[in-house]
PDB file of C-alpha atoms in Angstrom:
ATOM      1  CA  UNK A   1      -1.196  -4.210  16.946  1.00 81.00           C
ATOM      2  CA  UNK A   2      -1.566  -7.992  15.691  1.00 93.00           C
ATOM      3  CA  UNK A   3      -1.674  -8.585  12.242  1.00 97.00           C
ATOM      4  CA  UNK A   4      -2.521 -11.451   9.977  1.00 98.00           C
ATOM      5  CA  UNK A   5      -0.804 -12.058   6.522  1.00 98.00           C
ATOM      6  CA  UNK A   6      -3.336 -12.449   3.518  1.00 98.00           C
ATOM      7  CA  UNK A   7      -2.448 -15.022   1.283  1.00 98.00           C
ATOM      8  CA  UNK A   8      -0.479 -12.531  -1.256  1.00 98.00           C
ATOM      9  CA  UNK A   9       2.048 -11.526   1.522  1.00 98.00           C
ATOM     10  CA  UNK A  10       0.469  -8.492   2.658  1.00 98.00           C
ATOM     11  CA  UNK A  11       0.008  -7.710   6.353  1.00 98.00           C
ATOM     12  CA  UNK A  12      -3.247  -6.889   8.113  1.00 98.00           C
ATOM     13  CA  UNK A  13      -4.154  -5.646  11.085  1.00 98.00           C
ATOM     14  CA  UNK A  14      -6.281  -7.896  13.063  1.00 98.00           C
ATOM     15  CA  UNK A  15      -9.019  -5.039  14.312  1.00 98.00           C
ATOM     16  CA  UNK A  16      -9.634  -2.039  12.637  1.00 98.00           C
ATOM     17  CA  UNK A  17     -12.284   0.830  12.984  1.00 98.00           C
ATOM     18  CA  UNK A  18     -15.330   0.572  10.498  1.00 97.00           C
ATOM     19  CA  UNK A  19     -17.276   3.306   9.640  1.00 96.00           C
ATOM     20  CA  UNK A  20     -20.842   1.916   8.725  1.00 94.00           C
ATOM     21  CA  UNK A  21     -23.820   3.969   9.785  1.00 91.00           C
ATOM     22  CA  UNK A  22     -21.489   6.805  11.395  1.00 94.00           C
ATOM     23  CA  UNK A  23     -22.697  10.274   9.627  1.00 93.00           C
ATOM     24  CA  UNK A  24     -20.453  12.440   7.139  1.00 92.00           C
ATOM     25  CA  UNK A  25     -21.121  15.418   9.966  1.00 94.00           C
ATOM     26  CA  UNK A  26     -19.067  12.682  12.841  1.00 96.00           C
ATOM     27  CA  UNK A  27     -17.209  10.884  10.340  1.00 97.00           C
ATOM     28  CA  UNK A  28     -14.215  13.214  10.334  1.00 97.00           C
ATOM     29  CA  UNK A  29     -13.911  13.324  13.949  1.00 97.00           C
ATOM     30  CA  UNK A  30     -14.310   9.837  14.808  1.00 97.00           C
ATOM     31  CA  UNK A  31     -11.468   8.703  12.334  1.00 98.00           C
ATOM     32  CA  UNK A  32      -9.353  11.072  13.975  1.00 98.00           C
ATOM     33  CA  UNK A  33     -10.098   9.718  17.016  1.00 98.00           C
ATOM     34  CA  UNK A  34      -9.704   6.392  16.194  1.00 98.00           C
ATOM     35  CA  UNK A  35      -6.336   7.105  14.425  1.00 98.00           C
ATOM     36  CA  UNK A  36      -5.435   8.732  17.695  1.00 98.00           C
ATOM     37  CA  UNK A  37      -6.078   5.957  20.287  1.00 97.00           C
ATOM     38  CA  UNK A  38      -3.875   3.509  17.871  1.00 97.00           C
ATOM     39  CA  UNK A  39      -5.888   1.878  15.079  1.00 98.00           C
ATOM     40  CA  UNK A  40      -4.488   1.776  11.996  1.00 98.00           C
ATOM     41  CA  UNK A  41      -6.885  -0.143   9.800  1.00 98.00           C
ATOM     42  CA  UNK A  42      -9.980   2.415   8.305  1.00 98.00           C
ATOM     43  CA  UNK A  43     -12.946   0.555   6.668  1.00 98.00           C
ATOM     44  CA  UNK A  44     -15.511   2.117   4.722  1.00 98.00           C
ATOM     45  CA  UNK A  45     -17.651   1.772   1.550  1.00 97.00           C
ATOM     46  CA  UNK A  46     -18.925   3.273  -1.185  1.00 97.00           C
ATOM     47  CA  UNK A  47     -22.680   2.707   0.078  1.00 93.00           C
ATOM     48  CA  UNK A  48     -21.485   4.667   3.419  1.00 94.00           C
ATOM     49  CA  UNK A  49     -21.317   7.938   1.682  1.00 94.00           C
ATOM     50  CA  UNK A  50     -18.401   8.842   4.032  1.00 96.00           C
ATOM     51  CA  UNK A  51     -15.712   8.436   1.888  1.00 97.00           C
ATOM     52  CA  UNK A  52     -14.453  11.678   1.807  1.00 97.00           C
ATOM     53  CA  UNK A  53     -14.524  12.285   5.426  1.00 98.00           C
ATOM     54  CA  UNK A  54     -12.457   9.365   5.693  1.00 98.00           C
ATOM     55  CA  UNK A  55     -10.079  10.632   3.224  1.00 98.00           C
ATOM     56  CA  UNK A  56      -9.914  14.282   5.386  1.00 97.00           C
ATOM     57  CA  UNK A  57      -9.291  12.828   8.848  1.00 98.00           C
ATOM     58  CA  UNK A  58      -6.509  10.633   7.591  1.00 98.00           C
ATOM     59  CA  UNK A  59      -5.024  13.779   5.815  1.00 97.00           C
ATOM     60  CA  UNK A  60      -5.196  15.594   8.742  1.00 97.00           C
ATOM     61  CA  UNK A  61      -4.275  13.074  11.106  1.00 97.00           C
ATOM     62  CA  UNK A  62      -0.924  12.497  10.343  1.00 96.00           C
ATOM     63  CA  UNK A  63      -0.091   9.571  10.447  1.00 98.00           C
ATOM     64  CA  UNK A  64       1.888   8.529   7.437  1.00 97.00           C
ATOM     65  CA  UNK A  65      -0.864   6.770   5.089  1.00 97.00           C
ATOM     66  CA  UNK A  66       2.095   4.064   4.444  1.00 97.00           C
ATOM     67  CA  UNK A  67       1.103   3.117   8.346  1.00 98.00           C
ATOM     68  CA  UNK A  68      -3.112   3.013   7.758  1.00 98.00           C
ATOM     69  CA  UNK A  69      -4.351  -0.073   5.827  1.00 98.00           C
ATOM     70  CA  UNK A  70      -7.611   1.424   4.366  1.00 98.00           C
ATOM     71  CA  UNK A  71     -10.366  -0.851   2.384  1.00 98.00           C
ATOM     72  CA  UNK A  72     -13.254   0.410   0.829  1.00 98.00           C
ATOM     73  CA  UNK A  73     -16.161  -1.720  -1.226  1.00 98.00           C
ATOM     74  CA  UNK A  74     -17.861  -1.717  -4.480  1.00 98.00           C
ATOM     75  CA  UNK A  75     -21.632  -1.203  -4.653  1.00 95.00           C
ATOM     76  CA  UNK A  76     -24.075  -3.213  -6.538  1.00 94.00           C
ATOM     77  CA  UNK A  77     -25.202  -0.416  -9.358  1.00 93.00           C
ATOM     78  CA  UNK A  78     -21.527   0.186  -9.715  1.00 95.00           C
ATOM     79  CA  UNK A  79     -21.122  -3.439 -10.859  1.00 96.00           C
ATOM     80  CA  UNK A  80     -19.581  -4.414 -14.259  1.00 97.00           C
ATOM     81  CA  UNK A  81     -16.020  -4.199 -15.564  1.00 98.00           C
ATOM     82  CA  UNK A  82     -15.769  -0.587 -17.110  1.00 97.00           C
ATOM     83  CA  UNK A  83     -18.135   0.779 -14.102  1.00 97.00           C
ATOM     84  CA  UNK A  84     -16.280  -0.689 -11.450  1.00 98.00           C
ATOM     85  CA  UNK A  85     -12.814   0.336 -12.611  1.00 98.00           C
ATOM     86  CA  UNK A  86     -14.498   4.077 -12.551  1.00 98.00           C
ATOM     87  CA  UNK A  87     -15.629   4.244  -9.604  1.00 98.00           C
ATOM     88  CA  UNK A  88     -12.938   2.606  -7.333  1.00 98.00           C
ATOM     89  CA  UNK A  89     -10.444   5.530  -8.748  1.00 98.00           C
ATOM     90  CA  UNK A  90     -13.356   7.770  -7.602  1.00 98.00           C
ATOM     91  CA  UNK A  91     -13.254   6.277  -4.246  1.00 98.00           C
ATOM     92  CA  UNK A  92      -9.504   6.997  -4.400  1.00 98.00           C
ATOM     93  CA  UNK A  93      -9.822  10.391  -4.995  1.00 98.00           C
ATOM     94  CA  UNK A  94     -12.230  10.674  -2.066  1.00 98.00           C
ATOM     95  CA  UNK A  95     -10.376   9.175   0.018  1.00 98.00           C
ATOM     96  CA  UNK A  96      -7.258  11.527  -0.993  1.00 98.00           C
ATOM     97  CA  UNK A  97      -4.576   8.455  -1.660  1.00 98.00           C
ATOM     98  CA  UNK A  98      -2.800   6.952  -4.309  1.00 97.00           C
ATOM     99  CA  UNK A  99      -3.804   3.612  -4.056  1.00 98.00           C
ATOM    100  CA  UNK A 100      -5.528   1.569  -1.400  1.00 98.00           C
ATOM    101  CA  UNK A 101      -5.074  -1.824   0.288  1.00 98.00           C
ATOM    102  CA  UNK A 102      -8.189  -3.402   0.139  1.00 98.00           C
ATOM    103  CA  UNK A 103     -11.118  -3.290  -1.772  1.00 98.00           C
ATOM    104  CA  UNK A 104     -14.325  -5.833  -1.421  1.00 98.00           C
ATOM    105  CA  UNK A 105     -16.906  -6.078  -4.169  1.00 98.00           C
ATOM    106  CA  UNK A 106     -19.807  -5.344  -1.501  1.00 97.00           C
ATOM    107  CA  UNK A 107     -22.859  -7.881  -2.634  1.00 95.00           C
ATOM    108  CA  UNK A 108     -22.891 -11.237  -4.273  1.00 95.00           C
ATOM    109  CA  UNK A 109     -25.635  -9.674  -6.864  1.00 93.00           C
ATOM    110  CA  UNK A 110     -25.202  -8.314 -10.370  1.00 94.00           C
ATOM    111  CA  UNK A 111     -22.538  -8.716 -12.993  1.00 96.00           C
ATOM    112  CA  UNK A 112     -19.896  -9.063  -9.497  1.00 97.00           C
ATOM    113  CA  UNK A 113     -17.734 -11.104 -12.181  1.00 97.00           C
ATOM    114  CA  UNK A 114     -17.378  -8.172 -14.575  1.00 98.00           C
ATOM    115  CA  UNK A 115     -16.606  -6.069 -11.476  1.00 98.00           C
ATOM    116  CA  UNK A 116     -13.915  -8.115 -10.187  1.00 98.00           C
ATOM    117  CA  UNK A 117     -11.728  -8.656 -13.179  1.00 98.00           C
ATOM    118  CA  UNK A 118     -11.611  -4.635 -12.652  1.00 98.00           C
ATOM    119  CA  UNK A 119     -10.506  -5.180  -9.231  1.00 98.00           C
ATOM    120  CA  UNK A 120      -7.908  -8.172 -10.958  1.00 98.00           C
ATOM    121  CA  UNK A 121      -6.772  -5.312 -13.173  1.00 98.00           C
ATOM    122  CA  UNK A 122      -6.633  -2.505 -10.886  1.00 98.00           C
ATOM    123  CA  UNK A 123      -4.365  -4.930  -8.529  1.00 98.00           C
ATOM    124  CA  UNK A 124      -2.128  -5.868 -11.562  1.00 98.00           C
ATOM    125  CA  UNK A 125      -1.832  -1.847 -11.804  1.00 98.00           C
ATOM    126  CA  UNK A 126      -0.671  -1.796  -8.552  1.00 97.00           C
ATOM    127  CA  UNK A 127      -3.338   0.389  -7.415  1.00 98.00           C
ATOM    128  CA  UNK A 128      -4.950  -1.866  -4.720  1.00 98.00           C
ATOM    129  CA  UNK A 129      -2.627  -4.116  -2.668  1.00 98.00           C
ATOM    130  CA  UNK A 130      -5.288  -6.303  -2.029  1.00 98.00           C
ATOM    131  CA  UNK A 131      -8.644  -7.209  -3.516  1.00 98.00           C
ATOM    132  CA  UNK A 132     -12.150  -9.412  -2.459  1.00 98.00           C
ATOM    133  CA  UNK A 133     -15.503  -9.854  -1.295  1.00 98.00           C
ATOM    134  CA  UNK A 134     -18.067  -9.428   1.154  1.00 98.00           C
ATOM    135  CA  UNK A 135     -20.762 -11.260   1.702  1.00 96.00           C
ATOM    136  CA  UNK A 136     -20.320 -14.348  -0.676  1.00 97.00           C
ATOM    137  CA  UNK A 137     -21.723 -17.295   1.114  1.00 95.00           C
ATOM    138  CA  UNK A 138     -19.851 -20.944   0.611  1.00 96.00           C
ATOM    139  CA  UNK A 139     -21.109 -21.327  -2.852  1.00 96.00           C
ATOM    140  CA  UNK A 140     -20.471 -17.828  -4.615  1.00 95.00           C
ATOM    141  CA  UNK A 141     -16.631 -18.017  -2.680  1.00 97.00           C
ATOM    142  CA  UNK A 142     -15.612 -21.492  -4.394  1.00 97.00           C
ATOM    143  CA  UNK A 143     -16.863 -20.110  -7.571  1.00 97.00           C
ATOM    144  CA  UNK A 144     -15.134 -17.168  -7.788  1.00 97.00           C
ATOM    145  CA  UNK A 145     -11.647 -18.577  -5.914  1.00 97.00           C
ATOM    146  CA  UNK A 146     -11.692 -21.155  -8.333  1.00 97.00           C
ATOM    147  CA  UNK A 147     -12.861 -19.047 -11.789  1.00 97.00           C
ATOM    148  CA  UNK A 148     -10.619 -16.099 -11.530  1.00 97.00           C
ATOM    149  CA  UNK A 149      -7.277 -14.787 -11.895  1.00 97.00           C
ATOM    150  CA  UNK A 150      -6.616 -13.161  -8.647  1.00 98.00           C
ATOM    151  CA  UNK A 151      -8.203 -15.184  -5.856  1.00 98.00           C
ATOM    152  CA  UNK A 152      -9.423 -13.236  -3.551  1.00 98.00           C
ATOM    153  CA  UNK A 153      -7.610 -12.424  -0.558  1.00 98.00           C
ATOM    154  CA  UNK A 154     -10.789 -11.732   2.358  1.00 98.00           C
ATOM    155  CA  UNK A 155     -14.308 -12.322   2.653  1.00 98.00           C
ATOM    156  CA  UNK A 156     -16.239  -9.670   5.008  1.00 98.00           C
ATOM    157  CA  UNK A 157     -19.297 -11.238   6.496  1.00 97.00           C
ATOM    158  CA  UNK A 158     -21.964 -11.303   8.944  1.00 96.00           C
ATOM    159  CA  UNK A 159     -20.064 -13.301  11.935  1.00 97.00           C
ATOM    160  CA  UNK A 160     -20.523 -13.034  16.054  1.00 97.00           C
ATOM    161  CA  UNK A 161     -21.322 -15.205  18.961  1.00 97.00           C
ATOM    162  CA  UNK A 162     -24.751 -15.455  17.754  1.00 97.00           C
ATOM    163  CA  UNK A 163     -24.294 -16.276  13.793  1.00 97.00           C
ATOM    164  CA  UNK A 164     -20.869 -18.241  13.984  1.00 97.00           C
ATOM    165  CA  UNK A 165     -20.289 -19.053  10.114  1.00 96.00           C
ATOM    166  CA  UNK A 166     -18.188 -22.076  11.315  1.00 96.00           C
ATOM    167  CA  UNK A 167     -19.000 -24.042   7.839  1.00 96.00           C
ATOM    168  CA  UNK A 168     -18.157 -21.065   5.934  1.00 97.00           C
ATOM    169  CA  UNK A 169     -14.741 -20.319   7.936  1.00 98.00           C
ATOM    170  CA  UNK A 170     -14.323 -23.951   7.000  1.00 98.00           C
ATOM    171  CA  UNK A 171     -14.225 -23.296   3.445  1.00 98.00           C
ATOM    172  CA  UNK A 172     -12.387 -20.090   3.946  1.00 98.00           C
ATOM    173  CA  UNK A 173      -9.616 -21.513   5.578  1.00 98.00           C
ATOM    174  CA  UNK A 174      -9.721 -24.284   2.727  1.00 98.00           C
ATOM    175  CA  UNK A 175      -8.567 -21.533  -0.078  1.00 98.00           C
ATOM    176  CA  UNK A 176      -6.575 -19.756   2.160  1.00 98.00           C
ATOM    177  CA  UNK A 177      -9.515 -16.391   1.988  1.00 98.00           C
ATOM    178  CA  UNK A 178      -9.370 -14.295   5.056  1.00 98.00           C
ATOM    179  CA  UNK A 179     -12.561 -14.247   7.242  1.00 98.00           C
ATOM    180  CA  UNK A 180     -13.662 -10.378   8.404  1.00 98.00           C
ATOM    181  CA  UNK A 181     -16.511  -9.801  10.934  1.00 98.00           C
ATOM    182  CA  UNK A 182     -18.495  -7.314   9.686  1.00 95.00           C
ATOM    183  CA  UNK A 183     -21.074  -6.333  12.823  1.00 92.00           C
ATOM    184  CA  UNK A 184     -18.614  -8.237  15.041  1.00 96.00           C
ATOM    185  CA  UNK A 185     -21.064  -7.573  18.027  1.00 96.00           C
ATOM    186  CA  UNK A 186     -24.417  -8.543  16.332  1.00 93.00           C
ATOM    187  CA  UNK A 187     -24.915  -4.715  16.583  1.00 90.00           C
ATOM    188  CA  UNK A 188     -26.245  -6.045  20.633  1.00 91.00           C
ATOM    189  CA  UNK A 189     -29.082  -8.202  19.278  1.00 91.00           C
ATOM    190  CA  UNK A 190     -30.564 -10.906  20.738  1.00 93.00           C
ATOM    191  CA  UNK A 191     -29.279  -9.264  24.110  1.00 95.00           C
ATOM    192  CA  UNK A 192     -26.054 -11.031  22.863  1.00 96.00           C
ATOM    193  CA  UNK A 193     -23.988  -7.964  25.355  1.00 96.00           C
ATOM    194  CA  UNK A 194     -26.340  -9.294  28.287  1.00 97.00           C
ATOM    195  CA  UNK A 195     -25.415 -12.487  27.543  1.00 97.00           C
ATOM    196  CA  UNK A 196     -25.289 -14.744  30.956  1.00 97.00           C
ATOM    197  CA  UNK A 197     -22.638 -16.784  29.240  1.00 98.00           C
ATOM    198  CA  UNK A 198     -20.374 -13.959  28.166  1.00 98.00           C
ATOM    199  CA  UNK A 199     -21.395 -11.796  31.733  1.00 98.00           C
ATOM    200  CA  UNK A 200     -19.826 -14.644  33.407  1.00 98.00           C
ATOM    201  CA  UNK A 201     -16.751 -14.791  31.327  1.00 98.00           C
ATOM    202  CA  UNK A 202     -15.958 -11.164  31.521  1.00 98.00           C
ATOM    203  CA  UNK A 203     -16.397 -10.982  35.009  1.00 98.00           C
ATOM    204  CA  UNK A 204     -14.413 -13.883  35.524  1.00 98.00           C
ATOM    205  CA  UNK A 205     -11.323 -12.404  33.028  1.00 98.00           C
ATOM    206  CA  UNK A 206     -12.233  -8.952  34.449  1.00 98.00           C
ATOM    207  CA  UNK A 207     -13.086  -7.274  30.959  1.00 98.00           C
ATOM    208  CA  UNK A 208     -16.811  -5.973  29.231  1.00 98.00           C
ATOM    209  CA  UNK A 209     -18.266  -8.079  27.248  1.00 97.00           C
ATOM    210  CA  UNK A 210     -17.333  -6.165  24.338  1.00 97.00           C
ATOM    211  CA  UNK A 211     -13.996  -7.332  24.920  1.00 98.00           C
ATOM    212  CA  UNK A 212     -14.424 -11.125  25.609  1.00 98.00           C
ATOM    213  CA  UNK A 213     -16.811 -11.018  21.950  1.00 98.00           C
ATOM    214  CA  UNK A 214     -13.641  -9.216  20.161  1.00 98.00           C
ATOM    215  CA  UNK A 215     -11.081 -11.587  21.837  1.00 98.00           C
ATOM    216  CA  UNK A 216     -12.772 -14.542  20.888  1.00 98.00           C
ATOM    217  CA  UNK A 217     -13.204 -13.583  17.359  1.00 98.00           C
ATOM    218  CA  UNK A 218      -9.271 -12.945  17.187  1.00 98.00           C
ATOM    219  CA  UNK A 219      -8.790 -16.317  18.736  1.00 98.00           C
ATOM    220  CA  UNK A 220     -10.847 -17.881  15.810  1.00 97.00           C
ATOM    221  CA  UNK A 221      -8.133 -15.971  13.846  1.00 97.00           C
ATOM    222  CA  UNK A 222     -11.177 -13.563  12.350  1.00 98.00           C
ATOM    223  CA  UNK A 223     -10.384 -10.006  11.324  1.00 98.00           C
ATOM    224  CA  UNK A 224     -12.816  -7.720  13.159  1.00 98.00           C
ATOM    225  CA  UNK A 225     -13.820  -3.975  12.626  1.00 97.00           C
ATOM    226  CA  UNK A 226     -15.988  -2.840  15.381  1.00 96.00           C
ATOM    227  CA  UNK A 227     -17.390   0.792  15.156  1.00 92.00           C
ATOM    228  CA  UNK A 228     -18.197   3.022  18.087  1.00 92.00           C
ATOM    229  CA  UNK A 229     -18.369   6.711  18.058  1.00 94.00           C
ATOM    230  CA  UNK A 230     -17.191   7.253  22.037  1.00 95.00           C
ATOM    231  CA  UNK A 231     -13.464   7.372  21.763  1.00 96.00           C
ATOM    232  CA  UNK A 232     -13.249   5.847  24.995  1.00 97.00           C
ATOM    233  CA  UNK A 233     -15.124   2.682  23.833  1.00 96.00           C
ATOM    234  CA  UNK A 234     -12.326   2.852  20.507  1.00 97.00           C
ATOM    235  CA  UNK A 235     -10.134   2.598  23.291  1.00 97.00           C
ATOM    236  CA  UNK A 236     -11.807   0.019  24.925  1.00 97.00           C
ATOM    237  CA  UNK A 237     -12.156  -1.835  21.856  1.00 97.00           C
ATOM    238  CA  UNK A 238      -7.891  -2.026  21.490  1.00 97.00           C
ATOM    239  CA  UNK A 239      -7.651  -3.757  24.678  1.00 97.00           C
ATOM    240  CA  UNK A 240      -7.758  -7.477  24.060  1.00 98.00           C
ATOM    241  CA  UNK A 241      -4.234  -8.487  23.597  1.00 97.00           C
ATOM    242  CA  UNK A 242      -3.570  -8.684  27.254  1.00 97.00           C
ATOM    243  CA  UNK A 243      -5.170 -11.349  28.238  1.00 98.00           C
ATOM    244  CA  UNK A 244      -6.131 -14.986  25.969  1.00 98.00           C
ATOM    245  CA  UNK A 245      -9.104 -16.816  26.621  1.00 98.00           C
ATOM    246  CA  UNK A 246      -9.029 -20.635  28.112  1.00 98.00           C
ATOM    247  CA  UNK A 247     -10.111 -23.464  25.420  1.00 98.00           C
ATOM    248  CA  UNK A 248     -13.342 -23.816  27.707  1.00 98.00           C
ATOM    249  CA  UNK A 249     -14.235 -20.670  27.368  1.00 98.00           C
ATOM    250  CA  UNK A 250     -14.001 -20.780  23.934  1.00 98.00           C
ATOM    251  CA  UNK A 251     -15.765 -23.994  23.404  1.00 98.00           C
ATOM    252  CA  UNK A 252     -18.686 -22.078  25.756  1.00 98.00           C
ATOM    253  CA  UNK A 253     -18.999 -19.205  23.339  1.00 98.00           C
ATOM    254  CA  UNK A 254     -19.025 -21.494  20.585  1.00 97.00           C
ATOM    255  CA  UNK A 255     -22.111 -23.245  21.759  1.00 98.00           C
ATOM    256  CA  UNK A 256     -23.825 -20.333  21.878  1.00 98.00           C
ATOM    257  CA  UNK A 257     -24.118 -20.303  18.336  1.00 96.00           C
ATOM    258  CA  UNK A 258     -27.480 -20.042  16.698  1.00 95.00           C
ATOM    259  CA  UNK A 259     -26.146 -20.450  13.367  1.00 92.00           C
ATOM    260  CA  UNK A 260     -28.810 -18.326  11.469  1.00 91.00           C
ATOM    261  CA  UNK A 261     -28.569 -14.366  10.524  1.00 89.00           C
ATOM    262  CA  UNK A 262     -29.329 -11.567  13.126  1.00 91.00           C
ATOM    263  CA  UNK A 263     -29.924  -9.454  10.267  1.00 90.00           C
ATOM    264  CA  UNK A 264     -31.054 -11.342   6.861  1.00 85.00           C
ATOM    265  CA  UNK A 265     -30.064 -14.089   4.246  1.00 87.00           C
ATOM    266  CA  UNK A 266     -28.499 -12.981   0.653  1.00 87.00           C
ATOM    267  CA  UNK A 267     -29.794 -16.630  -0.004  1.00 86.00           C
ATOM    268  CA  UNK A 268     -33.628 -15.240   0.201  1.00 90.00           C
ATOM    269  CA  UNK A 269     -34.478 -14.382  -3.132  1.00 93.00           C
ATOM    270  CA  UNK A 270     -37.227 -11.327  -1.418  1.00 93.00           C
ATOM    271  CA  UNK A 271     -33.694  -9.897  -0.200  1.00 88.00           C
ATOM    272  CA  UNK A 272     -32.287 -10.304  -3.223  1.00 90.00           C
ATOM    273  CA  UNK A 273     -35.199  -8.159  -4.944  1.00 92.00           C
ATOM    274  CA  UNK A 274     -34.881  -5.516  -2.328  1.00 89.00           C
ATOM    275  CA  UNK A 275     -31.252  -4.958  -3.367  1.00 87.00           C
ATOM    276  CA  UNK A 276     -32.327  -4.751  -6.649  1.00 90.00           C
ATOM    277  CA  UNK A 277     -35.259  -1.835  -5.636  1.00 91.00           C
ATOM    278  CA  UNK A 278     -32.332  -0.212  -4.081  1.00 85.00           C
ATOM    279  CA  UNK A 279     -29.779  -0.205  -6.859  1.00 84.00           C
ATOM    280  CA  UNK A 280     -33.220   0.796  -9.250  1.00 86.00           C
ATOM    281  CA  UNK A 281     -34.105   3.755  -6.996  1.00 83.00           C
ATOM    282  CA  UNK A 282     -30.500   4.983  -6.301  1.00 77.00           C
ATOM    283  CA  UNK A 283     -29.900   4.954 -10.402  1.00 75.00           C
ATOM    284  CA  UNK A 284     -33.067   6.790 -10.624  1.00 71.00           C
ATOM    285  CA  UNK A 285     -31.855   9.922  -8.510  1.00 63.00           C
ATOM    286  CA  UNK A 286     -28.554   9.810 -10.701  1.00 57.00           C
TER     287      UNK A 286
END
């Protein structure tokens, strides 16, 4: 497995499994399958509500945790210093492990500044190896690289074929914050796995689609989690460090950017309100 070395010395794999939208009833099993083929990078989140089937499979799996980079992220009502701190040592107990190597404040939204000095503090403790964010556009990221202790180490966001980021991975690169593809596919839309562009390339390299998207996001030098619950597709998913593709290619993927979201903007302040209804209505069941 390639790895990548985040700007505090610690190694990363390069793909990982992520667990978003897969149920606490498959969870279990699809860790341990994923574990099984080879992966050894976990994500999840706080806002999966899978935490502790996470935690489960990689008890039962084996695998020495020392071996599994695992990363979980901080939810928006959770947000604030004394909060945060809370509930990242109750994802830790979920998750069944003494410490964990990466966690990402989840949404630019709330007091995230009160919520990272927890993460600052729980990384000084030695409890996290590694600490960021997800979702913080240009803007937010310069702000919070430059105002806090502990710059942070990745940036998870929205990135494929489709929705590039190449501006943002500019500014990335610039202070030295590793880019993660969250939805490293587009989650197929736009027809992006129909693609004539990327049809052609795979047939021409003799690999799916899937595989020419996740090899030319590793080529960018982009972490990438995809999720699949077929253990032959996590399998599938693994096999894109036999073959590299050709600078055209890459320059033909790259003009297939559309360089807009395939999902939404956490610019759009109607988005922004619906994350607030959410954290409102969550805090209301509490």
């Amino acid at each position: 497995m390639e790895q990548i070395t985040l700007h505090n010395g610690v190694k990363m794999p390069i793909i990982g499994y992520g667990v978003y939208q897969v149920s606490k009833e498959e969870c279990e099993r699809c860790v341990l399958d994923a574990l099984a083929v080879g992966y050894r990078s976990i994500d999840t989140a706080q806002s999966y509500f899978n935490e502790e089937q996470v935690g489960n499979a990689i008890v039962k799996s084996g695998v020495p945790r020392e071996d599994i980079f695992l990363t979980t992220k901080v939810w928006v009502e959770h947000y604030g210093y004394e909060e945060a701190k809370k509930s990242v040592l109750e994802s830790m107990r979920k998750l069944r492990t003494e410490y964990l190597d990466l966690v990402l404040l989840h949404q630019p939204f709330s007091d995230y500044y009160g919520a990272y000095r927890a993460l600052e503090d729980l990384y000084d403790e030695g409890k996290l190896r590694a600490i960021g964010v997800s979702n913080f556009y240009p803007d937010r990221l310069v702000d919070i690289a430059s105002f806090s202790r502990v710059k942070p180490m990745v940036n998870q966001v929205e990135t494929h074929p489709f929705h590039q980021q190449a501006e943002a991975k500019k500014w990335m690169d610039k202070y030295g914050i590793q880019m993660e593809a969250w939805a490293p596919f587009g989650e197929g839309r736009g027809g992006l796995f129909e693609n004539s562009v990327l049809v052609q390339i795979a047939e021409k390299y003799k690999k799916t689609t899937a595989q020419i998207i996740l090899r030319w996001h590793i080529q960018r030098g982009v972490v990438v989690i995809p999720k699949s619950t077929h253990k032959a597709r996590m399998e599938e998913n693994l096999k894109v460090f036999d073959f590299v593709l050709e600078p055209a290619d890459m320059d033909r993927i790259s003009a297939l950017d559309q360089k807009q979201s395939s999902f939404f903007s956490h610019s759009d302040p109607a988005m922004v309100e619906w994350f607030v209804r959410m954290v409102e209505e969550r805090r209301g069941k509490q």
